[in-house]
Every structure is written in structure tokens, then in C-alpha cells.
Coordinates of N, CA and C in Angstrom, one line a residue:
M1 N 75.2 185.4 -3.7 CA 74.1 186.3 -3.8 C 74.0 187.0 -2.5
K2 N 73.7 188.3 -2.5 CA 73.5 189.1 -1.4 C 72.1 189.1 -0.9
K3 N 71.8 188.6 0.2 CA 70.4 188.6 0.6 C 70.2 188.9 2.1
N4 N 71.2 189.0 2.9 CA 71.0 189.4 4.3 C 71.4 190.8 4.5
Y5 N 70.5 191.7 4.4 CA 70.8 193.2 4.5 C 71.9 193.6 3.6
G6 N 71.9 193.1 2.4 CA 72.9 193.4 1.4 C 74.2 192.7 1.5
L7 N 74.2 191.6 2.3 CA 75.5 190.9 2.6 C 75.3 189.4 2.1
T8 N 76.4 188.8 1.7 CA 76.4 187.4 1.4 C 76.4 186.7 2.8
R9 N 76.2 185.4 2.8 CA 76.1 184.7 4.1 C 77.5 184.8 4.8
T10 N 78.6 184.7 4.1 CA 79.9 184.8 4.7 C 80.2 186.2 5.2
E11 N 79.8 187.2 4.4 CA 80.0 188.6 4.9 C 79.2 188.8 6.1
E12 N 78.0 188.2 6.2 CA 77.2 188.4 7.3 C 77.8 187.7 8.5
Q13 N 78.4 186.5 8.3 CA 79.0 185.8 9.4 C 80.2 186.7 10.0
I14 N 81.0 187.2 9.2 CA 82.1 188.1 9.6 C 81.5 189.3 10.4
M15 N 80.5 189.9 9.8 CA 80.0 191.1 10.5 C 79.3 190.7 11.8
E16 N 78.6 189.6 11.9 CA 78.0 189.2 13.2 C 79.1 189.0 14.2
L17 N 80.2 188.4 13.8 CA 81.4 188.3 14.7 C 81.9 189.6 15.2
L18 N 82.1 190.5 14.3 CA 82.6 191.9 14.6 C 81.6 192.7 15.4
W19 N 80.3 192.5 15.1 CA 79.3 193.2 15.9 C 79.3 192.7 17.3
A20 N 79.5 191.4 17.5 CA 79.4 190.8 18.8 C 80.7 191.0 19.6
A21 N 81.8 191.3 18.9 CA 83.1 191.5 19.6 C 83.0 192.7 20.5
E22 N 83.6 192.6 21.7 CA 83.7 193.7 22.6 C 84.9 194.6 22.3
K23 N 85.8 194.2 21.5 CA 86.9 195.0 21.1 C 87.3 194.6 19.7
P24 N 88.2 195.4 19.0 CA 88.6 195.1 17.7 C 89.3 193.7 17.7
M25 N 89.2 193.0 16.6 CA 89.8 191.7 16.4 C 90.9 191.7 15.5
T26 N 91.9 190.9 15.7 CA 93.0 190.7 14.8 C 92.6 189.8 13.7
F27 N 93.4 189.8 12.6 CA 93.2 188.9 11.5 C 93.2 187.5 11.9
R28 N 94.2 187.2 12.8 CA 94.4 185.8 13.3 C 93.2 185.4 14.1
E29 N 92.6 186.3 14.9 CA 91.5 185.9 15.7 C 90.3 185.6 14.8
I30 N 90.1 186.4 13.8 CA 89.0 186.1 12.9 C 89.2 184.8 12.1
M31 N 90.4 184.6 11.7 CA 90.8 183.3 11.0 C 90.6 182.1 11.9
N32 N 90.9 182.2 13.2 CA 90.7 181.1 14.1 C 89.2 180.8 14.3
V33 N 88.4 181.8 14.4 CA 86.9 181.6 14.5 C 86.4 180.9 13.2
A34 N 86.9 181.4 12.0 CA 86.5 180.8 10.8 C 86.9 179.3 10.7
K35 N 88.0 179.0 11.2 CA 88.5 177.6 11.1 C 87.8 176.8 12.2
N36 N 87.8 177.2 13.4 CA 87.4 176.4 14.5 C 85.8 176.3 14.7
E37 N 85.2 177.5 14.5 CA 83.7 177.5 14.7 C 82.9 177.3 13.4
W38 N 83.4 178.0 12.4 CA 82.6 177.9 11.1 C 83.1 176.8 10.2
K39 N 84.2 176.1 10.6 CA 84.8 175.0 9.9 C 85.1 175.3 8.4
K40 N 85.7 176.5 8.3 CA 86.2 177.0 7.0 C 87.7 176.7 6.9
E41 N 88.1 176.2 5.8 CA 89.5 175.9 5.5 C 90.0 177.0 4.6
W42 N 90.0 178.2 5.0 CA 90.4 179.3 4.1 C 91.9 179.5 4.1
K43 N 92.4 180.0 3.0 CA 93.7 180.6 3.0 C 93.6 182.0 3.5
A44 N 94.7 182.6 3.9 CA 94.7 183.9 4.4 C 94.2 184.9 3.3
Q45 N 94.5 184.6 2.1 CA 94.0 185.5 1.0 C 92.5 185.5 0.9
T46 N 91.8 184.4 1.2 CA 90.4 184.4 1.2 C 89.8 185.3 2.2
L47 N 90.2 185.2 3.4 CA 89.7 186.1 4.5 C 90.0 187.5 4.1
N48 N 91.2 187.8 3.7 CA 91.6 189.1 3.3 C 90.7 189.7 2.3
T49 N 90.3 188.9 1.3 CA 89.4 189.3 0.2 C 88.0 189.8 0.8
F50 N 87.5 189.0 1.8 CA 86.3 189.3 2.4 C 86.4 190.6 3.2
L51 N 87.5 190.7 4.0 CA 87.7 191.9 4.8 C 87.9 193.2 3.9
L52 N 88.6 193.1 2.8 CA 88.7 194.2 1.9 C 87.4 194.6 1.3
G53 N 86.6 193.6 1.0 CA 85.2 193.9 0.4 C 84.4 194.6 1.5
L54 N 84.4 194.2 2.7 CA 83.6 194.8 3.8 C 84.1 196.3 4.0
Q55 N 85.5 196.4 3.9 CA 86.0 197.8 4.0 C 85.5 198.7 2.9
K56 N 85.5 198.2 1.7 CA 85.0 199.0 0.5 C 83.5 199.3 0.7
M57 N 82.7 198.5 1.4 CA 81.3 198.8 1.7 C 81.2 199.7 2.9
N58 N 82.3 200.1 3.4 CA 82.3 201.0 4.6 C 81.7 200.4 5.8
L59 N 81.7 199.0 5.9 CA 81.1 198.3 7.1 C 82.2 198.1 8.2
I60 N 83.4 198.0 7.8 CA 84.5 197.7 8.8 C 85.6 198.7 8.6
R61 N 86.3 198.9 9.7 CA 87.5 199.8 9.7 C 88.7 199.0 10.2
T62 N 89.9 199.4 9.8 CA 91.1 198.8 10.2 C 92.0 199.8 10.9
E63 N 92.5 199.3 12.1 CA 93.5 200.1 12.8 C 94.8 199.4 12.6
K64 N 95.9 200.2 12.4 CA 97.2 199.6 12.4 C 97.7 199.4 13.8
G65 N 97.8 198.2 14.2 CA 98.4 197.9 15.5 C 99.9 197.8 15.5
T66 N 100.5 197.6 16.6 CA 101.9 197.6 16.7 C 102.5 196.4 16.0
S67 N 101.8 195.2 16.1 CA 102.3 194.0 15.5 C 101.3 193.4 14.4
C68 N 100.1 193.9 14.4 CA 99.1 193.4 13.5 C 97.9 194.4 13.3
N69 N 97.1 194.2 12.3 CA 96.0 195.1 12.1 C 94.8 194.7 13.0
L70 N 94.0 195.6 13.3 CA 92.8 195.3 14.1 C 91.6 195.7 13.3
Y71 N 90.6 194.8 13.3 CA 89.4 195.0 12.5 C 88.2 195.2 13.5
Y72 N 87.3 196.2 13.1 CA 86.1 196.4 13.9 C 85.0 196.9 13.0
A73 N 83.7 196.7 13.5 CA 82.6 197.1 12.7 C 82.5 198.7 12.8
F74 N 82.3 199.3 11.7 CA 82.2 200.8 11.7 C 80.8 201.2 12.2
F75 N 79.8 200.5 11.9 CA 78.4 200.8 12.3 C 77.9 199.6 13.2
S76 N 76.9 199.9 14.0 CA 76.3 198.8 14.7 C 75.4 198.1 13.7
K77 N 74.9 196.9 14.1 CA 74.1 196.1 13.2 C 72.8 196.9 12.9
E78 N 72.2 197.5 13.9 CA 71.0 198.3 13.8 C 71.2 199.4 12.8
Q79 N 72.3 200.1 12.9 CA 72.6 201.2 12.0 C 72.8 200.7 10.6
H80 N 73.5 199.6 10.4 CA 73.7 199.0 9.1 C 72.3 198.7 8.4
I81 N 71.4 198.0 9.2 CA 70.1 197.7 8.7 C 69.3 198.9 8.3
H82 N 69.4 200.0 9.1 CA 68.8 201.2 8.8 C 69.3 201.8 7.5
N83 N 70.7 201.8 7.4 CA 71.3 202.4 6.2 C 70.9 201.6 4.9
W84 N 70.9 200.3 5.1 CA 70.6 199.4 4.0 C 69.1 199.5 3.5
T85 N 68.2 199.6 4.5 CA 66.8 199.8 4.2 C 66.5 201.1 3.5
K86 N 67.2 202.2 4.1 CA 67.0 203.5 3.5 C 67.5 203.5 2.0
K87 N 68.6 202.9 1.8 CA 69.2 202.8 0.4 C 68.2 202.0 -0.5
M88 N 67.7 200.9 0.0 CA 66.7 200.1 -0.8 C 65.5 200.9 -1.1
V89 N 65.0 201.7 -0.2 CA 63.8 202.5 -0.5 C 64.1 203.5 -1.5
E90 N 65.3 204.1 -1.4 CA 65.7 205.1 -2.4 C 65.8 204.5 -3.8
E91 N 66.5 203.4 -3.9 CA 66.8 202.7 -5.2 C 65.6 202.1 -5.8
Y92 N 64.8 201.3 -5.0 CA 63.8 200.5 -5.6 C 62.4 201.1 -5.6
Y93 N 62.2 202.1 -4.7 CA 60.9 202.7 -4.5 C 60.9 204.2 -4.7
E94 N 61.9 204.7 -5.5 CA 62.1 206.1 -5.8 C 62.0 207.0 -4.6
N95 N 62.6 206.5 -3.5 CA 62.6 207.3 -2.2 C 61.2 207.6 -1.7
S96 N 60.2 206.7 -2.1 CA 58.9 207.0 -1.6 C 58.5 205.9 -0.5
L97 N 58.4 206.4 0.7 CA 58.0 205.5 1.8 C 56.6 204.9 1.6
S98 N 55.7 205.7 1.0 CA 54.4 205.2 0.8 C 54.4 204.1 -0.2
R99 N 55.2 204.2 -1.3 CA 55.3 203.1 -2.3 C 55.9 201.8 -1.6
F100 N 56.9 202.0 -0.8 CA 57.5 200.9 -0.1 C 56.4 200.2 0.8
V101 N 55.7 201.0 1.6 CA 54.7 200.4 2.5 C 53.6 199.7 1.7
T102 N 53.2 200.3 0.6 CA 52.2 199.7 -0.3 C 52.6 198.3 -0.8
V103 N 53.9 198.2 -1.3 CA 54.4 196.9 -1.7 C 54.6 196.0 -0.6
F104 N 55.1 196.5 0.5 CA 55.3 195.7 1.7 C 54.0 195.0 2.2
L105 N 52.9 195.8 2.2 CA 51.7 195.3 2.7 C 51.0 194.3 1.7
G106 N 51.2 194.6 0.4 CA 50.5 193.8 -0.6 C 49.0 193.8 -0.4
E107 N 48.4 192.7 -0.2 CA 46.9 192.6 -0.1 C 46.5 192.9 1.4
E108 N 47.4 192.9 2.3 CA 47.1 193.0 3.7 C 46.7 194.5 4.0
E109 N 46.0 194.7 5.1 CA 45.7 196.0 5.6 C 46.3 196.2 7.0
L110 N 46.6 197.5 7.2 CA 47.2 197.8 8.6 C 46.1 197.6 9.6
S111 N 46.5 197.2 10.8 CA 45.6 197.1 11.9 C 45.5 198.6 12.4
K112 N 44.5 198.8 13.2 CA 44.3 200.2 13.8 C 45.5 200.6 14.6
E113 N 46.0 199.6 15.3 CA 47.2 199.9 16.2 C 48.4 200.3 15.3
E114 N 48.6 199.5 14.2 CA 49.8 199.8 13.4 C 49.6 201.2 12.7
A115 N 48.4 201.5 12.2 CA 48.2 202.7 11.6 C 48.4 203.9 12.6
E116 N 47.9 203.7 13.8 CA 48.1 204.8 14.8 C 49.6 204.9 15.1
A117 N 50.3 203.9 15.2 CA 51.8 203.9 15.5 C 52.5 204.7 14.3
I118 N 52.1 204.5 13.1 CA 52.7 205.2 12.0 C 52.3 206.7 12.0
R119 N 51.1 207.0 12.3 CA 50.6 208.4 12.5 C 51.5 209.1 13.5
K120 N 51.8 208.4 14.6 CA 52.6 209.1 15.7 C 54.0 209.3 15.2
L121 N 54.5 208.4 14.4 CA 55.9 208.6 13.8 C 55.9 209.8 12.9
L122 N 54.9 210.0 12.2 CA 54.8 211.1 11.2 C 54.5 212.4 11.9

């Protein structure tokens, strides 16, 4: 089930790794983290399936290295959350920010400070 910004728990783990990396990572580096830190006993095909899925979602890119492929996040985490939220508002709230805020608030009311902050944004 996809629940963390449109990602499964495992997809999110991989993305967190790539977001935190200071440089692109090799397949082997990602597999080593999965095995040693996450205690996953994956076959290469399993990790490859996750990486291909993240590529199809346009979250990661691959560079052909001289001896191996390099994987890196295409967007920052903040940009991904922004894109995911925007898509959610479009799909579930008919692209209406006011409908989204209404549902988000439910029975609660905005404080004067929050209302003023929103006014300034608009």
C-alpha cells in the first residue's frame, strides 16, 4: 500500500537513501545498505524491480557508468512532496485548494496567525 507521499515503505526507504546520498549510488551500494542496514535478503531482481518502478514514477534517474549504473534522486524530497501534494489536490479535490483546506481542517478553525499567514501567501 502506498502511504508515504505516494510511496510504499520500501520505495520510501530507497528514496530516503538516495535523497541523503551526496553522490549517485551504484546498484551494489544500494544492495549493501539493504542487506546490512535494512536486513533485507533480496535477490538482485527484487532491488531492480523497485528501482525500475521508481524510474517509471520519474523519481530517480540512472546514469550509465563505465563499469556500472549510477542511481540518483531526480527531485529533492521537498520537491517530491510538493509534486505529490499538488497531484493529490488535483485528483481528489478537483484542483480546489479551498476544498482541500476545508477537508483538512474538518471541525477545527484556523487561528488568527494561520489565517494571516495564508492571506499573505495569496
